[in-house]
Coordinates of C-alpha atoms in Angstrom, one line a residue:
M1 CA -16.1 -12.8 -12.0
A2 CA -15.3 -15.4 -9.3
S3 CA -17.1 -16.2 -5.9
S4 CA -14.3 -18.4 -4.5
Q5 CA -12.2 -17.5 -1.4
S6 CA -9.2 -17.2 -3.5
R7 CA -10.8 -14.5 -5.1
V8 CA -11.8 -13.0 -1.6
T9 CA -8.1 -13.3 -0.2
F10 CA -6.0 -11.7 -3.1
V11 CA -8.8 -8.6 -3.2
A12 CA -7.8 -8.7 0.8
I13 CA -4.2 -8.7 0.2
V14 CA -4.6 -5.7 -2.8
L15 CA -6.2 -4.0 -0.4
I16 CA -4.0 -3.9 2.6
A17 CA -0.9 -3.7 -0.1
V18 CA -2.8 -0.1 -1.2
A19 CA -2.2 0.7 2.4
C20 CA 1.3 0.6 2.9
T21 CA 4.0 3.8 3.5
N22 CA 6.5 4.3 1.2
D23 CA 10.2 4.9 3.8
A24 CA 11.4 8.3 3.6
G25 CA 14.8 8.8 2.0
S26 CA 16.7 12.0 1.5
P27 CA 14.9 14.3 -0.6
A28 CA 15.8 15.1 -4.2
P29 CA 16.4 19.0 -4.8
E30 CA 12.8 20.5 -4.7
A31 CA 12.0 23.2 -7.8
T32 CA 10.2 26.1 -6.6
A33 CA 6.4 25.0 -7.5
P34 CA 4.0 28.4 -9.1
P35 CA 1.9 30.3 -7.3
D36 CA -1.7 29.2 -6.1
A37 CA -3.8 29.1 -9.5
F38 CA -6.3 27.6 -7.1
A39 CA -9.9 28.5 -8.7
P40 CA -12.8 28.7 -5.8
T41 CA -14.6 25.5 -7.2
P42 CA -13.9 22.5 -5.0
T43 CA -13.9 20.5 -8.5
I44 CA -11.1 20.1 -11.0
G45 CA -11.4 18.8 -14.1
G46 CA -9.7 18.6 -17.2
L47 CA -6.1 17.4 -15.7
P48 CA -3.1 19.1 -17.4
G49 CA -1.4 16.7 -19.7
T50 CA 2.3 16.3 -21.1
T51 CA 3.7 12.9 -22.5
L52 CA 7.2 11.9 -20.7
A53 CA 9.4 10.8 -23.7
P54 CA 10.6 7.2 -23.1
T55 CA 14.6 7.0 -23.2
T56 CA 16.0 4.8 -26.2
T57 CA 19.5 4.6 -24.7
I58 CA 19.4 1.6 -22.8
P59 CA 19.1 -1.6 -25.7
D60 CA 17.9 -4.5 -23.8
E61 CA 15.7 -3.7 -20.5
R62 CA 12.6 -2.4 -21.0
V63 CA 12.1 -0.2 -17.7
V64 CA 14.6 2.0 -16.5
L65 CA 14.9 4.4 -13.6
Q66 CA 15.4 8.1 -14.1
R67 CA 16.4 11.3 -12.0
V68 CA 13.7 13.3 -12.6
D69 CA 12.4 17.1 -11.8
P70 CA 10.2 16.5 -8.6
V71 CA 8.0 19.5 -10.1
S72 CA 8.1 19.0 -14.1
L73 CA 8.7 15.2 -13.9
E74 CA 11.1 15.4 -16.6
P75 CA 14.7 13.7 -16.8
M76 CA 17.4 15.0 -15.3
T77 CA 19.7 14.7 -18.7
A78 CA 23.0 14.6 -16.2
F79 CA 22.0 11.1 -15.5
E80 CA 22.1 8.3 -17.7
P81 CA 19.0 5.9 -16.8
I82 CA 19.3 3.0 -15.2
P83 CA 18.1 -0.4 -16.9
M84 CA 16.0 -2.7 -14.4
G85 CA 14.8 -5.4 -16.1
D86 CA 11.7 -5.9 -18.4
H87 CA 9.0 -5.5 -15.1
M88 CA 10.4 -4.1 -11.8
W89 CA 8.4 -4.1 -8.6
N90 CA 8.3 -3.9 -5.0
S91 CA 10.8 -1.2 -4.4
K92 CA 12.1 -0.4 -1.0
I93 CA 14.8 2.7 -0.5
S94 CA 17.2 2.9 2.7
S95 CA 15.9 5.4 5.3
D96 CA 18.9 7.4 4.5
G97 CA 17.8 7.6 0.9
R98 CA 20.9 6.4 -0.7
Y99 CA 19.9 2.5 -1.7
L100 CA 17.1 1.4 -3.6
A101 CA 16.3 -2.5 -3.7
A102 CA 13.7 -3.8 -5.9
T103 CA 12.4 -7.4 -7.8
V104 CA 12.7 -7.4 -11.3
N105 CA 11.9 -9.9 -13.9
Q106 CA 13.4 -10.7 -17.7
D107 CA 10.9 -11.4 -20.3
D108 CA 13.2 -13.5 -22.4
T109 CA 14.3 -16.1 -19.8
G110 CA 11.4 -15.6 -17.0
S111 CA 13.6 -15.3 -14.0
S112 CA 13.4 -13.0 -11.4
E113 CA 16.1 -11.2 -9.4
L114 CA 16.4 -8.7 -6.5
R115 CA 18.7 -5.9 -7.3
L116 CA 20.0 -2.8 -5.6
V117 CA 20.9 0.6 -6.7
D118 CA 23.3 3.0 -4.9
L119 CA 21.6 6.4 -5.8
Q120 CA 24.4 8.3 -4.5
S121 CA 26.9 7.5 -6.8
W122 CA 23.9 6.6 -9.9
A123 CA 24.8 3.1 -10.3
P124 CA 23.9 -0.3 -9.8
R125 CA 25.4 -2.0 -6.3
A126 CA 24.4 -5.2 -6.0
S127 CA 22.3 -8.2 -7.5
W128 CA 21.0 -11.5 -6.2
P129 CA 19.5 -14.4 -8.4
E130 CA 16.3 -15.2 -6.5
S131 CA 13.0 -13.0 -5.7
G132 CA 12.3 -10.3 -3.2
D133 CA 9.0 -11.5 -3.2
L134 CA 8.2 -9.1 -0.2
I135 CA 11.1 -6.4 0.4
V136 CA 10.8 -5.5 4.0
H137 CA 13.7 -3.2 4.6
V138 CA 17.2 -2.0 3.4
D139 CA 19.5 -0.7 5.9
E140 CA 22.2 2.2 5.3
S141 CA 24.8 -0.4 3.9
G142 CA 22.7 -1.4 1.8
N143 CA 21.9 -4.9 3.1
V144 CA 18.2 -6.0 2.2
Y145 CA 16.2 -7.6 4.7
Y146 CA 12.8 -9.6 2.2
I147 CA 10.8 -12.6 2.4
S148 CA 10.9 -14.9 -0.4
Y149 CA 8.3 -18.0 -1.4
R150 CA 11.1 -19.6 -3.5
S151 CA 11.1 -22.8 -1.5
G152 CA 8.6 -22.3 1.1
P153 CA 8.1 -18.8 2.8
E154 CA 11.4 -17.7 4.0
F155 CA 12.9 -14.3 5.7
R156 CA 16.4 -13.7 4.4
I157 CA 19.3 -11.2 4.3
A158 CA 21.3 -10.1 0.8
W159 CA 24.2 -8.8 1.7
A160 CA 25.6 -5.6 0.0
G161 CA 29.1 -6.9 -0.3
G162 CA 28.4 -10.5 -1.7
T163 CA 26.2 -12.5 -4.4
Q164 CA 24.3 -14.8 -2.0
S165 CA 21.7 -14.6 0.6
S166 CA 21.4 -15.9 3.9
L167 CA 18.3 -17.7 5.2
V168 CA 17.2 -15.9 8.6
V169 CA 14.4 -18.3 9.3
S170 CA 11.9 -20.4 7.5
L171 CA 8.3 -19.5 7.9
P172 CA 5.5 -21.7 8.6
L173 CA 4.3 -23.0 5.5
H174 CA 0.7 -22.1 5.6
Y175 CA 1.5 -18.5 6.1
S176 CA 0.5 -15.3 4.0
V177 CA 2.3 -12.1 4.6
W178 CA 0.6 -8.9 3.8
G179 CA 3.2 -7.1 5.1
A180 CA 6.0 -6.3 7.5
E181 CA 8.0 -3.7 9.5
R182 CA 11.6 -3.3 11.4
A183 CA 10.3 -2.8 14.9
T184 CA 13.8 -2.4 16.5
D185 CA 17.6 -2.7 15.1
G186 CA 17.4 -6.5 15.5
D187 CA 13.4 -7.4 15.5
F188 CA 11.1 -7.3 12.9
I189 CA 7.1 -7.7 13.0
L190 CA 5.3 -9.1 10.1
Y191 CA 1.5 -9.8 10.1
G192 CA -0.8 -11.3 7.2
V193 CA -3.2 -14.3 7.1
K194 CA -2.8 -18.1 7.7
P195 CA -6.0 -21.1 7.9
A196 CA -8.1 -21.4 11.0
E197 CA -8.1 -23.6 13.8
P198 CA -9.8 -26.1 13.0
G199 CA -13.5 -26.4 14.5
S200 CA -13.7 -22.5 14.6
G201 CA -16.0 -22.3 11.7
N202 CA -13.9 -19.7 9.4
P203 CA -11.2 -20.5 6.7
E204 CA -8.7 -18.5 8.0
Q205 CA -7.7 -16.0 10.7
V206 CA -5.3 -13.2 10.9
F207 CA -1.0 -13.8 12.6
V208 CA 1.3 -11.4 13.8
A209 CA 4.7 -12.7 14.8
T210 CA 8.3 -11.4 15.5
I211 CA 11.3 -12.2 14.1
D212 CA 14.5 -11.8 16.5
V213 CA 17.3 -11.3 13.8
D214 CA 20.2 -11.5 16.5
N215 CA 18.9 -14.5 18.6
D216 CA 19.1 -16.5 15.6
G217 CA 15.7 -15.8 13.7
A218 CA 14.0 -17.0 16.6
L219 CA 10.1 -16.3 15.7
A220 CA 7.5 -15.5 18.1
E221 CA 3.6 -15.4 17.5
I222 CA 1.3 -12.9 19.2
P223 CA -2.2 -14.6 19.6
L224 CA -5.1 -12.1 18.1
P225 CA -7.8 -13.6 18.4
G226 CA -10.2 -10.8 18.6
V227 CA -9.5 -9.7 15.1
S228 CA -12.2 -11.2 12.5
I229 CA -11.3 -11.9 9.3
G230 CA -12.7 -13.9 6.1
T231 CA -16.3 -14.4 5.4
V232 CA -19.4 -13.0 7.6
D233 CA -21.2 -15.8 9.0
P234 CA -24.5 -14.7 7.4
V235 CA -28.2 -15.5 7.9
S236 CA -28.6 -17.9 5.3
Q237 CA -26.0 -19.7 3.4
G238 CA -26.6 -18.7 0.0
P239 CA -24.9 -18.1 -2.8
W240 CA -23.4 -15.1 -1.9
A241 CA -21.7 -15.9 1.4
S242 CA -18.2 -16.2 0.1
Y243 CA -18.7 -12.3 -1.1
L244 CA -19.6 -11.2 2.4
Y245 CA -16.0 -10.6 4.3
N246 CA -14.1 -8.7 6.7
V247 CA -11.0 -7.2 5.9
P248 CA -9.4 -5.7 9.0
S249 CA -6.3 -3.2 8.2
F250 CA -2.9 -3.3 9.6
T251 CA -0.4 0.1 10.0
W252 CA 2.8 0.4 11.6
D253 CA 3.1 3.5 14.2
P254 CA 6.9 4.4 14.3
M255 CA 6.5 6.9 17.1
A256 CA 5.6 4.5 19.4
S257 CA 6.8 1.0 18.0
R258 CA 3.7 -0.8 17.6
L259 CA 1.4 -2.3 15.4
L260 CA -2.3 -0.6 15.2
V261 CA -4.8 -3.4 13.9
A262 CA -8.1 -2.2 13.0
H263 CA -10.6 -4.3 13.4
A264 CA -13.5 -4.9 10.3
D265 CA -16.0 -6.2 11.9
E266 CA -16.6 -4.0 15.0
D267 CA -14.9 -0.4 15.9
V268 CA -12.0 -1.5 17.8
V269 CA -8.5 -0.7 17.3
S270 CA -5.6 -3.7 18.6
A271 CA -2.3 -2.0 19.6
V272 CA 0.2 -4.9 19.6
D273 CA 3.9 -4.1 21.3
P274 CA 6.4 -6.4 19.0
V275 CA 9.0 -6.2 22.2
R276 CA 6.3 -7.1 25.2
G277 CA 4.1 -9.7 23.0
E278 CA 1.3 -7.5 24.5
V279 CA -1.8 -7.0 22.9
V280 CA -4.3 -3.9 23.9
E281 CA -7.7 -3.4 22.5
H282 CA -9.4 0.1 22.3
T283 CA -12.8 0.3 21.5
I284 CA -13.6 3.6 19.5
A285 CA -17.0 5.3 21.1
G286 CA -19.5 7.1 18.7
T287 CA -19.1 4.3 15.9
V288 CA -21.6 2.4 14.5
D289 CA -20.6 -1.7 13.4
L290 CA -21.9 -2.6 10.3
E291 CA -23.9 -6.0 9.7
W292 CA -22.9 -7.7 6.3
G293 CA -19.2 -7.2 6.7
S294 CA -16.2 -4.3 5.9
R295 CA -12.8 -4.1 4.6
R296 CA -10.7 -1.1 6.4
L297 CA -7.6 1.0 4.9
S298 CA -5.7 2.9 7.3
A299 CA -2.5 5.1 7.8
I300 CA -0.9 7.2 10.5
S301 CA -0.1 11.0 11.1
P302 CA 3.6 11.8 11.1
D303 CA 3.6 12.6 14.5
G304 CA 1.4 9.0 15.0
R305 CA -1.5 11.4 17.3
L306 CA -4.1 10.6 14.6
L307 CA -5.1 7.3 13.1
Y308 CA -7.4 7.8 9.9
I309 CA -9.1 4.4 9.3
A310 CA -11.1 4.1 5.8
T311 CA -14.0 1.9 5.2
T312 CA -15.4 -0.1 2.8
A313 CA -19.0 -1.3 3.8
V314 CA -20.5 -4.4 2.3
E315 CA -23.9 -4.7 1.8
L316 CA -26.4 -8.0 0.6
I317 CA -29.3 -6.9 -1.6
E318 CA -31.7 -9.6 -2.2
D319 CA -35.1 -10.0 -3.8
D320 CA -37.1 -13.0 -4.9
D321 CA -35.9 -13.6 -8.3
D322 CA -31.8 -12.1 -7.6
W323 CA -29.2 -11.1 -5.6
S324 CA -26.2 -9.4 -5.6
V325 CA -23.9 -7.9 -2.9
R326 CA -22.6 -4.2 -3.2
T327 CA -19.5 -2.8 -1.6
S328 CA -19.6 1.4 -1.4
P329 CA -16.9 3.6 -0.1
S330 CA -18.0 5.0 3.6
G331 CA -15.8 7.9 4.2
I332 CA -12.9 8.2 7.1
K333 CA -12.4 8.5 11.0
A334 CA -9.7 10.1 12.5
I335 CA -9.3 8.4 15.9
D336 CA -6.9 10.1 18.5
T337 CA -4.3 7.3 19.6
T338 CA -4.2 8.7 23.0
T339 CA -7.6 8.8 24.2
W340 CA -9.1 6.3 21.7
Q341 CA -11.7 9.0 21.1
M342 CA -13.0 9.5 17.5
V343 CA -12.0 13.1 16.6
V344 CA -14.0 13.9 13.8
R345 CA -15.4 11.4 10.6
T346 CA -16.5 12.5 6.9
D347 CA -19.1 10.4 5.0
E348 CA -17.3 11.3 1.9
P349 CA -17.4 8.5 -1.0
I350 CA -13.6 7.3 0.1
S351 CA -12.1 4.0 0.8
M352 CA -8.5 4.3 0.5
I353 CA -6.2 7.2 2.1
W354 CA -2.7 8.2 1.8
V355 CA -1.0 10.7 4.6
S356 CA 1.8 12.8 3.9
P357 CA 5.1 13.6 5.5
N358 CA 3.8 16.8 6.3
G359 CA 0.6 15.8 7.6
G360 CA -1.8 16.4 4.5
V361 CA -4.5 13.7 3.2
L362 CA -5.7 12.3 -0.1
G363 CA -8.4 9.7 -0.5
S364 CA -10.0 8.0 -2.9
G365 CA -12.8 5.7 -3.4
Y366 CA -14.6 3.0 -5.6
S367 CA -17.8 1.3 -5.4
T368 CA -18.3 -2.3 -6.8
E369 CA -21.5 -4.7 -7.3
E370 CA -21.3 -8.7 -7.8
S371 CA -23.2 -11.7 -8.2
E372 CA -22.7 -14.9 -9.9
T373 CA -23.3 -13.6 -13.3
V374 CA -22.4 -9.2 -12.6
F375 CA -19.5 -7.2 -11.6
L376 CA -19.4 -3.9 -11.5
E377 CA -17.3 -1.5 -10.3
E378 CA -17.2 2.6 -10.4
S379 CA -14.6 5.0 -9.0
T380 CA -15.3 8.2 -7.5
G381 CA -12.5 9.8 -8.0
L382 CA -9.3 11.7 -5.9
Y383 CA -10.0 13.9 -2.9
L384 CA -7.5 16.4 -1.5
I385 CA -8.8 16.6 2.1
D386 CA -8.3 19.4 4.9
P387 CA -6.6 17.1 7.9
S388 CA -8.3 19.6 10.7
D389 CA -11.5 18.6 9.6
L390 CA -11.8 16.1 7.3
S391 CA -13.3 18.3 4.5
V392 CA -13.0 18.0 0.8
R393 CA -10.6 21.1 -0.1
V394 CA -10.3 19.3 -3.7
H395 CA -11.9 16.7 -5.7
Y396 CA -10.3 15.6 -8.9
P397 CA -13.5 13.4 -10.4
P398 CA -12.8 10.0 -12.6
E399 CA -12.5 10.7 -16.2
S400 CA -13.9 7.1 -16.7
P401 CA -16.0 4.7 -14.0
N402 CA -12.7 2.4 -14.2
Q403 CA -10.2 5.1 -13.6
F404 CA -8.8 4.2 -10.0
W405 CA -5.8 5.7 -7.8
G406 CA -2.6 4.6 -6.6
P407 CA 0.3 3.8 -5.6
L408 CA 0.9 7.4 -3.9
S409 CA 4.3 8.7 -2.9
F410 CA 5.5 12.1 -1.5
T411 CA 8.4 14.0 -1.9
E412 CA 10.7 14.1 1.4
S413 CA 9.5 17.4 2.5
G414 CA 5.9 16.1 1.5
S415 CA 4.9 19.1 -0.2
I416 CA 4.1 17.6 -3.4
A417 CA 2.2 14.2 -3.8
Y418 CA 2.6 11.6 -6.9
A419 CA -0.1 10.0 -7.8
S420 CA -0.7 7.2 -10.2
T421 CA -3.9 6.6 -12.0
W422 CA -4.4 4.5 -15.3
V423 CA -6.8 5.7 -18.0
D424 CA -5.7 3.2 -21.1
S425 CA -2.4 3.5 -20.3
P426 CA -0.7 4.7 -16.6
R427 CA -0.8 8.2 -15.8
L428 CA 1.7 10.3 -13.0
H429 CA 0.1 13.0 -11.4
A430 CA 2.5 15.5 -9.6
L431 CA 0.0 17.5 -6.8
E432 CA 1.1 20.4 -5.3
L433 CA -1.1 19.7 -1.5
A434 CA -0.5 23.7 -0.5
S435 CA -2.8 24.7 -3.5
G436 CA -4.0 21.6 -4.3
E437 CA -3.0 22.1 -8.4
I438 CA -1.9 19.4 -10.7
L439 CA 1.6 20.6 -11.5
S440 CA 2.7 18.0 -14.2
T441 CA 1.7 14.9 -15.6
A442 CA 3.4 12.1 -17.1
E443 CA 2.5 9.3 -19.5
G444 CA 3.9 6.1 -20.3
T445 CA 3.5 2.5 -21.8
E446 CA 2.7 0.0 -19.4
M447 CA 5.0 0.7 -15.6
L448 CA 4.7 4.3 -14.2
E449 CA 5.9 4.6 -10.7
M450 CA 7.5 7.6 -8.7
I451 CA 9.5 6.8 -5.7
G452 CA 9.0 10.6 -4.3
P453 CA 11.1 10.5 -1.6
V454 CA 14.4 10.2 -4.0
G455 CA 13.2 11.9 -6.6
V456 CA 13.4 9.0 -9.2
L457 CA 10.8 7.1 -11.4
A458 CA 10.4 4.0 -13.2
N459 CA 8.9 3.5 -16.4
N460 CA 9.4 1.8 -19.5
R461 CA 11.7 3.3 -22.0

């Protein structure tokens, strides 16, 4: 258990990362799903389980990519596994679904490299001896845009036809980048945290910046002074002070080409125009601010009409002898992004949210209790949500208190969700959104991640 600001920053980064949405690629062929066998009760227990037999055809590297059937999750034997190091993370696919880029690591050397796979020809295409710490974009030629912290934060391009990358721009040394998106053909927007200005009373603040690749990587920062992040100013500076903190959410709206920032200390959404550099704050009517801070996660509907904001509330519990800080999943609000009115809300214990390409909504939640001597956490399970009124269609209860969910990905059509979880070992459930049925379950040893839009599974052999 830790109580330092570094732990706060780590948790915040994890929370924001969970909220990111996969790029949509070309679909893998979808098998016909079974008919609706959905039971009348809204709670499903006893998830079906089958073990995915690991491949033994690759003798050296432990992680491989496999083409799998989108319903059964069984490997397609016509496609040989593609080795991807001993560890693989930060995968990204091109918008047409042809290319996949990821960072891999080798246990024997401890080195990292950036790799590109051509999914159309099902073969490795290129590799670069450096780490893509945050892969931002893969274009339709296979060029990879990424952020590296190799010698300070840098925005770079790895060219598909070569073995070297090019520096676009060196970022300020104090930038900690949480996420980035391509805003236009030549413009990128990135966001995260940096040290606060001297005298502000806060250790850090958010930043949003743009990079113009066509203009020698010109970097321009867009001020967001109204967005609070980090520790809340408590009534008294007790030992709990560093536990009381705010984390806003950042959601890219591709339909309107804008970044939506949901404030944590008030019900306000800042809409950032990366081209004009303008920020407009929208106050959300009909909601209540939280005294001790909150952590937001958000996602947007495919048509850009609704912004879903999930909240974790922070509460200080204090008596004469002891104290603790509790966090509780506090539900979801659906916000109309034209009128900025709250359309509907639910108080179900949900603090994380995912939205499928066809508008389906899934959520999960967990609560914590922390003090100087105690750290407890408990999952509330996974929820399939009706997007029309945010009612719970199906609740998948946790098998253990520390069973948490994520990441999630979807088929290109959005009909099937692939929900990752961990119960003693990694599991992956293929969940049909129309019926709420778990179609199949794969189990692994260390890594098990589905890149849903292209029907590719990364797992240990």
